[in-house]
Amino acid sequence: MVNLKAVKCPTDELSYTNCVYGSPTDFTQDIQYVEVFTAPNTSFVFKLATHPEIQKGALGFNYTGRKWGDISVNQNLDVKPFYFSPTATAQCLSTMTLEADYFLKKHANAAETFDSDKMAQQFHFQFTNYPFTVGQEIAFNYIDVEKEREKVLLLKVVSLEAADMTAIKAGQDAKTIKTRMGRCLGDTLIIFNKKEGSPLNLVGKAKGKEARVSIINPNWDFGKMGIGGLDTEFNAIFRRAFASRVFPPEVVEQLGCKHVKGILLFGPPGTGKTLMARQIGKMLNAREPKIVNGPQILDKYVGESEANVRRLFAEAEEEEKRLGPNSGLHIIILDEMDAICKARGSTGGNTGVHDTVVNQLLAKIDGVDQLNNILIIGMTNRRDMIDEALLRPGRLEVQMEIGLPNEHGRVQILKIHTNKMYEFDKIAPDVDIKELGALTKNFSGAELEGLVRAAQSTAMNRLIKAASKVEVDPEAMKKLRIERGDFLHALENDIKPAFGTAGEALDNFLRRGIINWGHPVAGILEDGGLLSQQARSTETSGLVSVLLEGPPNAGKTALAAMLAKNSDFPFVKVCSPEDMVGFTEQAKCMMIRKVFDDAYRSSLSCILVDNIERLLDYGPIGPRYSNLTLQALLVLLKKQPPLGRKLLILCTTSRKQVLEDMEMLSGFTAVLHVPNLNKPEHLLAVLEESHIFNPKQLQMIAKKVHGQRVFIGIRKLLALVDLVRQTDEESRVRKFLTKMEEEGCLGETGIN
């Protein structure tokens, strides 16, 4: 053992060899390794080389060697030769695991990759027969000939495994054991791991399995998501958008798979789009999601809207440059996306603000400088308004319709919103959630929540004493129970679904009810019922359109309303000219289109289009009509609803010939004729139903109309009955018959 003074390496090039350099006068050629003692019971083994510039009594160390051994320059050290025994246990290394990082941080570049297989080859070339100890740091000069680059990496020995020579001597199968120090051989397996937080990007088979943070938050409970009725949609989103992020990066790399960058959630208002986006943000173990409403992007100053888009991606862009594939996931949630992502060229004016915002968004998601560490979740009620370029694969490629919940989904949602009431025993035993789920057809999630709130307010109102002062019953806490009646009251009076039955309009059409005055009415109701069943049937195309035609005042609208009501479809909407008075042609087309679009969102829908000729602005003088509205109706009457949806269209007209000239009749599945009353027995059936005449008066009228032809519409007849009702009982028959003759509804000719 000799005492030597620590000095620096003679040249920088020699620092990369990771040897210690001694004087030729201190060491003979047969000494390959030395053991350096820095303190009692503390020693380090180095590869030894001699160099003429090292003076006698000195030993040269590079920077990493001095740092690892905690050696200072000019420190006196005890040094002695070290010899590896070929038969010694745990000295011949079988596997080395190294942690890699840039030696100088200023040279870090996350965009460049390092082939770990080539690194292992060079490591063997430079360091075979070198001794290594766990915790040792090494300067590794990596030269990539193909890419013409040279980088100095800092390697740290993480773990060593050596061959168990004892087992080999005993003739047993070769085994490996963990060891603190050993010698690297030509066949030692070299594994490189990236240092945690390092931007170093390793590829190749020699790369170790990195400790990976799961993309799914470990504390996340899928059972407590609070998303009712969207199990299928959430599973589909998870499969498309997150399954690839759950697998280890090396598996994804082997598949050549790219992660999904964007999701578009679309559907009617109140169906849970924003809730699902919020829950996805919580579920993922990623950066805090950025939630932005579409209109917030827009700015009155030139260029600021585009700058706002760039700011959304700035943080992800900076981290992508710094860490490359190791960057965390950045989530951007864009609500009301149609406000900023309209189809380019569709907006009026000459500013083109929306177009440039869309262009900027496209460039950031999947442009030349695309980002791989982002997930954009867009939400809109109007998918048709979104620019098509955003919807292609590579951008918002996962497009999921969040529709109205089915009965099972409604039960789930109601359970979520009544969970607290059940927990604290504030709901009566007579409340059946499954019954409420069946009663709330076409309710959205938001409307179901509103229903629960309305029932709660009804129950609370029972315990409020409204005297001179508003007071609450002192026993309110104990007495308060939400009962079945509270929910039914809320259903009847407070909450009506936006996509539900147009009950008021239908009730208005059926104010006088349907009087079955003869076979024609019964036949229409029977045929209409069969056509409704045809629309509902799973074997059919899903579209049934029916035209009820007949003379004015024949009761076509009332019969159509009755057919719509009897169909028991959860979605029934009325498209009537009276709702579009003063509308321009474009506005009228948009209104009609909206009714049909809303109908496509329900599984079973019925649309009542009343008085088509008035809707088309038809006038007999001229004649003139709106060709734009006509073409829109022709297209929509023949358009098949989406797969799995059923649509029944009921139309009424008093101008069958006009519709035939317009080539509309071919667009209907069936045409039902609604006639006027044309027989005395028809007339008497209506009068008997009206209860305005006594039996003797009815006999007088029957005698008078016997043998004569009757021709009058049911609506006109009921108006005449209402007029006669205002007279005294003795003169009613005379007045009725007189009016019938004056109106031309009674006589031999039967001309109206």
CSV table of N, CA, C and O in Angstrom, one decimal, residues 488-554:
chain,number,residue,atom,x,y,z
A,488,LEU,N,-95.2,13.7,-8.5
A,488,LEU,CA,-96.2,13.7,-9.5
A,488,LEU,C,-96.7,15.2,-9.7
A,488,LEU,O,-97.0,15.6,-10.9
A,489,HIS,N,-96.8,16.0,-8.6
A,489,HIS,CA,-97.1,17.4,-8.8
A,489,HIS,C,-96.1,18.1,-9.6
A,489,HIS,O,-96.4,18.9,-10.5
A,490,ALA,N,-94.8,17.8,-9.3
A,490,ALA,CA,-93.8,18.5,-10.1
A,490,ALA,C,-93.8,18.1,-11.6
A,490,ALA,O,-93.6,18.9,-12.5
A,491,LEU,N,-94.1,16.8,-11.8
A,491,LEU,CA,-94.2,16.3,-13.2
A,491,LEU,C,-95.4,17.0,-14.0
A,491,LEU,O,-95.3,17.3,-15.1
A,492,GLU,N,-96.5,17.2,-13.3
A,492,GLU,CA,-97.7,17.8,-13.9
A,492,GLU,C,-97.6,19.3,-14.1
A,492,GLU,O,-98.1,19.8,-15.1
A,493,ASN,N,-97.0,20.0,-13.1
A,493,ASN,CA,-97.1,21.4,-13.1
A,493,ASN,C,-95.7,22.2,-13.3
A,493,ASN,O,-95.8,23.3,-13.8
A,494,ASP,N,-94.6,21.6,-12.9
A,494,ASP,CA,-93.4,22.4,-12.8
A,494,ASP,C,-92.4,22.1,-14.0
A,494,ASP,O,-91.9,23.0,-14.6
A,495,ILE,N,-92.1,20.8,-14.2
A,495,ILE,CA,-91.0,20.5,-15.1
A,495,ILE,C,-91.6,19.8,-16.3
A,495,ILE,O,-92.2,18.7,-16.2
A,496,LYS,N,-91.4,20.4,-17.5
A,496,LYS,CA,-91.8,19.7,-18.8
A,496,LYS,C,-90.5,19.5,-19.6
A,496,LYS,O,-89.7,20.5,-19.7
A,497,PRO,N,-90.3,18.4,-20.2
A,497,PRO,CA,-89.1,18.1,-20.9
A,497,PRO,C,-89.1,18.9,-22.2
A,497,PRO,O,-90.1,19.0,-22.9
A,498,ALA,N,-87.9,19.5,-22.6
A,498,ALA,CA,-87.8,20.3,-23.8
A,498,ALA,C,-88.0,19.4,-25.0
A,498,ALA,O,-88.5,19.8,-26.1
A,499,PHE,N,-87.7,18.1,-24.9
A,499,PHE,CA,-87.9,17.1,-26.0
A,499,PHE,C,-89.1,16.2,-25.8
A,499,PHE,O,-89.1,15.1,-26.2
A,500,GLY,N,-90.0,16.7,-25.1
A,500,GLY,CA,-91.2,15.8,-24.7
A,500,GLY,C,-92.4,16.1,-25.7
A,500,GLY,O,-92.2,16.6,-26.7
A,501,THR,N,-93.5,15.7,-25.2
A,501,THR,CA,-94.8,15.8,-26.0
A,501,THR,C,-95.3,17.3,-25.9
A,501,THR,O,-95.3,17.9,-24.9
A,502,ALA,N,-95.7,17.8,-27.1
A,502,ALA,CA,-96.3,19.1,-27.1
A,502,ALA,C,-97.7,19.0,-26.6
A,502,ALA,O,-98.7,19.1,-27.4
A,503,GLY,N,-97.9,18.8,-25.4
A,503,GLY,CA,-99.2,18.5,-24.8
A,503,GLY,C,-100.2,19.6,-24.9
A,503,GLY,O,-101.3,19.3,-25.3
A,504,GLU,N,-99.7,20.8,-24.7
A,504,GLU,CA,-100.7,21.9,-24.8
A,504,GLU,C,-101.2,22.1,-26.2
A,504,GLU,O,-102.4,22.4,-26.4
A,505,ALA,N,-100.3,22.0,-27.2
A,505,ALA,CA,-100.8,22.2,-28.6
A,505,ALA,C,-101.8,21.1,-29.0
A,505,ALA,O,-102.8,21.3,-29.6
A,506,LEU,N,-101.5,19.8,-28.6
A,506,LEU,CA,-102.4,18.7,-28.9
A,506,LEU,C,-103.7,18.9,-28.2
A,506,LEU,O,-104.8,18.6,-28.8
A,507,ASP,N,-103.7,19.3,-26.9
A,507,ASP,CA,-104.9,19.5,-26.2
A,507,ASP,C,-105.7,20.6,-26.8
A,507,ASP,O,-107.0,20.5,-26.8
A,508,ASN,N,-105.1,21.6,-27.3
A,508,ASN,CA,-105.8,22.7,-28.0
A,508,ASN,C,-106.5,22.2,-29.2
A,508,ASN,O,-107.7,22.6,-29.5
A,509,PHE,N,-105.8,21.3,-30.0
A,509,PHE,CA,-106.5,20.8,-31.2
A,509,PHE,C,-107.6,19.9,-30.9
A,509,PHE,O,-108.6,19.7,-31.6
A,510,LEU,N,-107.5,19.2,-29.7
A,510,LEU,CA,-108.6,18.3,-29.3
A,510,LEU,C,-109.5,18.8,-28.3
A,510,LEU,O,-110.1,18.1,-27.5
A,511,ARG,N,-109.7,20.1,-28.3
A,511,ARG,CA,-110.5,20.8,-27.2
A,511,ARG,C,-112.0,20.2,-27.3
A,511,ARG,O,-112.6,20.1,-26.3
A,512,ARG,N,-112.5,20.0,-28.5
A,512,ARG,CA,-113.8,19.4,-28.6
A,512,ARG,C,-113.9,17.9,-28.7
A,512,ARG,O,-114.9,17.3,-28.8
A,513,GLY,N,-112.7,17.3,-28.6
A,513,GLY,CA,-112.6,15.8,-28.7
A,513,GLY,C,-112.8,15.3,-30.1
A,513,GLY,O,-112.9,16.1,-31.1
A,514,ILE,N,-112.9,14.0,-30.3
A,514,ILE,CA,-113.2,13.4,-31.6
A,514,ILE,C,-114.5,12.8,-31.5
A,514,ILE,O,-114.8,11.9,-30.7
A,515,ILE,N,-115.4,13.2,-32.4
A,515,ILE,CA,-116.8,12.7,-32.5
A,515,ILE,C,-116.8,11.6,-33.6
A,515,ILE,O,-116.5,12.0,-34.8
A,516,ASN,N,-117.0,10.4,-33.3
A,516,ASN,CA,-117.0,9.3,-34.3
A,516,ASN,C,-118.3,9.3,-35.0
A,516,ASN,O,-119.2,8.5,-34.6
A,517,TRP,N,-118.5,10.1,-36.0
A,517,TRP,CA,-119.8,10.3,-36.6
A,517,TRP,C,-120.1,9.3,-37.7
A,517,TRP,O,-121.2,9.2,-38.2
A,518,GLY,N,-119.1,8.4,-38.0
A,518,GLY,CA,-119.4,7.4,-39.0
A,518,GLY,C,-118.1,6.6,-39.3
A,518,GLY,O,-117.1,6.7,-38.7
A,519,HIS,N,-118.3,5.7,-40.3
A,519,HIS,CA,-117.3,4.8,-40.7
A,519,HIS,C,-116.0,5.5,-41.1
A,519,HIS,O,-114.9,5.0,-40.8
A,520,PRO,N,-116.1,6.6,-41.9
A,520,PRO,CA,-114.8,7.3,-42.3
A,520,PRO,C,-113.9,7.6,-41.1
A,520,PRO,O,-112.7,7.4,-41.2
A,521,VAL,N,-114.5,8.1,-40.0
A,521,VAL,CA,-113.6,8.5,-38.9
A,521,VAL,C,-113.0,7.3,-38.2
A,521,VAL,O,-111.8,7.3,-37.9
A,522,ALA,N,-113.8,6.2,-38.1
A,522,ALA,CA,-113.3,5.0,-37.5
A,522,ALA,C,-112.2,4.4,-38.3
A,522,ALA,O,-111.2,3.9,-37.8
A,523,GLY,N,-112.4,4.5,-39.7
A,523,GLY,CA,-111.4,3.9,-40.6
A,523,GLY,C,-110.1,4.7,-40.5
A,523,GLY,O,-109.0,4.1,-40.6
A,524,ILE,N,-110.1,6.0,-40.4
A,524,ILE,CA,-108.9,6.8,-40.3
A,524,ILE,C,-108.2,6.5,-39.0
A,524,ILE,O,-107.0,6.4,-39.0
A,525,LEU,N,-108.9,6.4,-37.9
A,525,LEU,CA,-108.3,6.1,-36.6
A,525,LEU,C,-107.7,4.7,-36.6
A,525,LEU,O,-106.6,4.5,-36.1
A,526,GLU,N,-108.3,3.8,-37.3
A,526,GLU,CA,-107.8,2.4,-37.4
A,526,GLU,C,-106.5,2.4,-38.2
A,526,GLU,O,-105.5,1.8,-37.8
A,527,ASP,N,-106.6,3.0,-39.4
A,527,ASP,CA,-105.4,3.0,-40.3
A,527,ASP,C,-104.3,3.8,-39.7
A,527,ASP,O,-103.1,3.4,-39.8
A,528,GLY,N,-104.6,4.9,-39.0
A,528,GLY,CA,-103.5,5.7,-38.4
A,528,GLY,C,-102.9,4.9,-37.3
A,528,GLY,O,-101.6,5.0,-37.1
A,529,GLY,N,-103.6,4.1,-36.5
A,529,GLY,CA,-103.0,3.3,-35.5
A,529,GLY,C,-102.1,2.2,-36.1
A,529,GLY,O,-101.0,2.0,-35.5
A,530,LEU,N,-102.5,1.6,-37.2
A,530,LEU,CA,-101.6,0.7,-37.9
A,530,LEU,C,-100.3,1.3,-38.4
A,530,LEU,O,-99.2,0.8,-38.3
A,531,LEU,N,-100.4,2.5,-38.9
A,531,LEU,CA,-99.2,3.3,-39.4
A,531,LEU,C,-98.3,3.6,-38.2
A,531,LEU,O,-97.1,3.6,-38.4
A,532,SER,N,-98.9,3.9,-37.1
A,532,SER,CA,-98.1,4.2,-35.9
A,532,SER,C,-97.3,3.0,-35.4
A,532,SER,O,-96.1,3.1,-35.1
A,533,GLN,N,-98.0,1.8,-35.5
A,533,GLN,CA,-97.3,0.6,-35.1
A,533,GLN,C,-96.2,0.3,-36.2
A,533,GLN,O,-95.1,-0.2,-35.8
A,534,GLN,N,-96.5,0.6,-37.4
A,534,GLN,CA,-95.4,0.4,-38.5
A,534,GLN,C,-94.2,1.3,-38.2
A,534,GLN,O,-93.1,0.8,-38.3
A,535,ALA,N,-94.4,2.5,-37.7
A,535,ALA,CA,-93.3,3.4,-37.4
A,535,ALA,C,-92.5,2.9,-36.2
A,535,ALA,O,-91.3,3.0,-36.2
A,536,ARG,N,-93.2,2.3,-35.3
A,536,ARG,CA,-92.6,1.8,-34.1
A,536,ARG,C,-91.8,0.4,-34.3
A,536,ARG,O,-90.9,0.1,-33.6
A,537,SER,N,-92.2,-0.3,-35.3
A,537,SER,CA,-91.7,-1.7,-35.5
A,537,SER,C,-90.2,-1.6,-35.8
A,537,SER,O,-89.7,-0.7,-36.5
A,538,THR,N,-89.5,-2.6,-35.3
A,538,THR,CA,-88.1,-2.7,-35.5
A,538,THR,C,-87.7,-3.2,-36.9
A,538,THR,O,-86.6,-3.1,-37.4
A,539,GLU,N,-88.7,-3.9,-37.6
A,539,GLU,CA,-88.4,-4.5,-38.9
A,539,GLU,C,-88.5,-3.4,-40.0
A,539,GLU,O,-88.0,-3.7,-41.1
A,540,THR,N,-89.0,-2.3,-39.7
A,540,THR,CA,-89.2,-1.3,-40.8
A,540,THR,C,-88.0,-0.3,-40.9
A,540,THR,O,-87.1,-0.4,-40.1
A,541,SER,N,-88.1,0.6,-41.9
A,541,SER,CA,-87.0,1.5,-42.1
A,541,SER,C,-86.9,2.5,-41.0
A,541,SER,O,-85.8,3.2,-40.9
A,542,GLY,N,-88.0,2.8,-40.3
A,542,GLY,CA,-87.9,3.8,-39.2
A,542,GLY,C,-88.6,5.1,-39.6
A,542,GLY,O,-88.7,6.0,-38.7
A,543,LEU,N,-89.0,5.2,-40.8
A,543,LEU,CA,-89.7,6.4,-41.2
A,543,LEU,C,-91.1,6.1,-41.8
A,543,LEU,O,-91.2,5.3,-42.8
A,544,VAL,N,-92.1,6.7,-41.3
A,544,VAL,CA,-93.5,6.6,-41.8
A,544,VAL,C,-94.1,8.0,-41.9
A,544,VAL,O,-94.1,8.7,-40.9
A,545,SER,N,-94.5,8.4,-43.1
A,545,SER,CA,-95.1,9.7,-43.2
A,545,SER,C,-96.5,9.6,-43.8
A,545,SER,O,-96.7,8.8,-44.7
A,546,VAL,N,-97.5,10.3,-43.1
A,546,VAL,CA,-98.9,10.2,-43.5
A,546,VAL,C,-99.4,11.5,-43.8
A,546,VAL,O,-99.2,12.5,-43.1
A,547,LEU,N,-100.2,11.6,-44.9
A,547,LEU,CA,-100.9,12.8,-45.2
A,547,LEU,C,-102.4,12.7,-45.0
A,547,LEU,O,-103.0,11.8,-45.6
A,548,LEU,N,-103.0,13.5,-44.2
A,548,LEU,CA,-104.4,13.6,-44.0
A,548,LEU,C,-105.0,14.7,-44.9
A,548,LEU,O,-104.7,15.9,-44.6
A,549,GLU,N,-105.7,14.4,-46.0
A,549,GLU,CA,-106.2,15.4,-46.9
A,549,GLU,C,-107.7,15.4,-46.9
A,549,GLU,O,-108.3,14.3,-46.7
A,550,GLY,N,-108.3,16.5,-47.2
A,550,GLY,CA,-109.7,16.6,-47.2
A,550,GLY,C,-110.2,18.1,-47.3
A,550,GLY,O,-109.3,19.0,-47.3
A,551,PRO,N,-111.4,18.3,-47.5
A,551,PRO,CA,-111.9,19.7,-47.6
A,551,PRO,C,-111.7,20.5,-46.3
A,551,PRO,O,-111.5,19.9,-45.3
A,552,PRO,N,-111.8,21.8,-46.4
A,552,PRO,CA,-111.6,22.6,-45.2
A,552,PRO,C,-112.7,22.3,-44.2
A,552,PRO,O,-113.8,21.9,-44.5
A,553,ASN,N,-112.3,22.4,-42.9
A,553,ASN,CA,-113.2,22.2,-41.8
A,553,ASN,C,-113.6,20.8,-41.6
A,553,ASN,O,-114.6,20.5,-40.9
A,554,ALA,N,-112.9,19.8,-42.2
A,554,ALA,CA,-113.3,18.4,-42.1
A,554,ALA,C,-112.7,17.8,-40.8
A,554,ALA,O,-113.0,16.6,-40.6
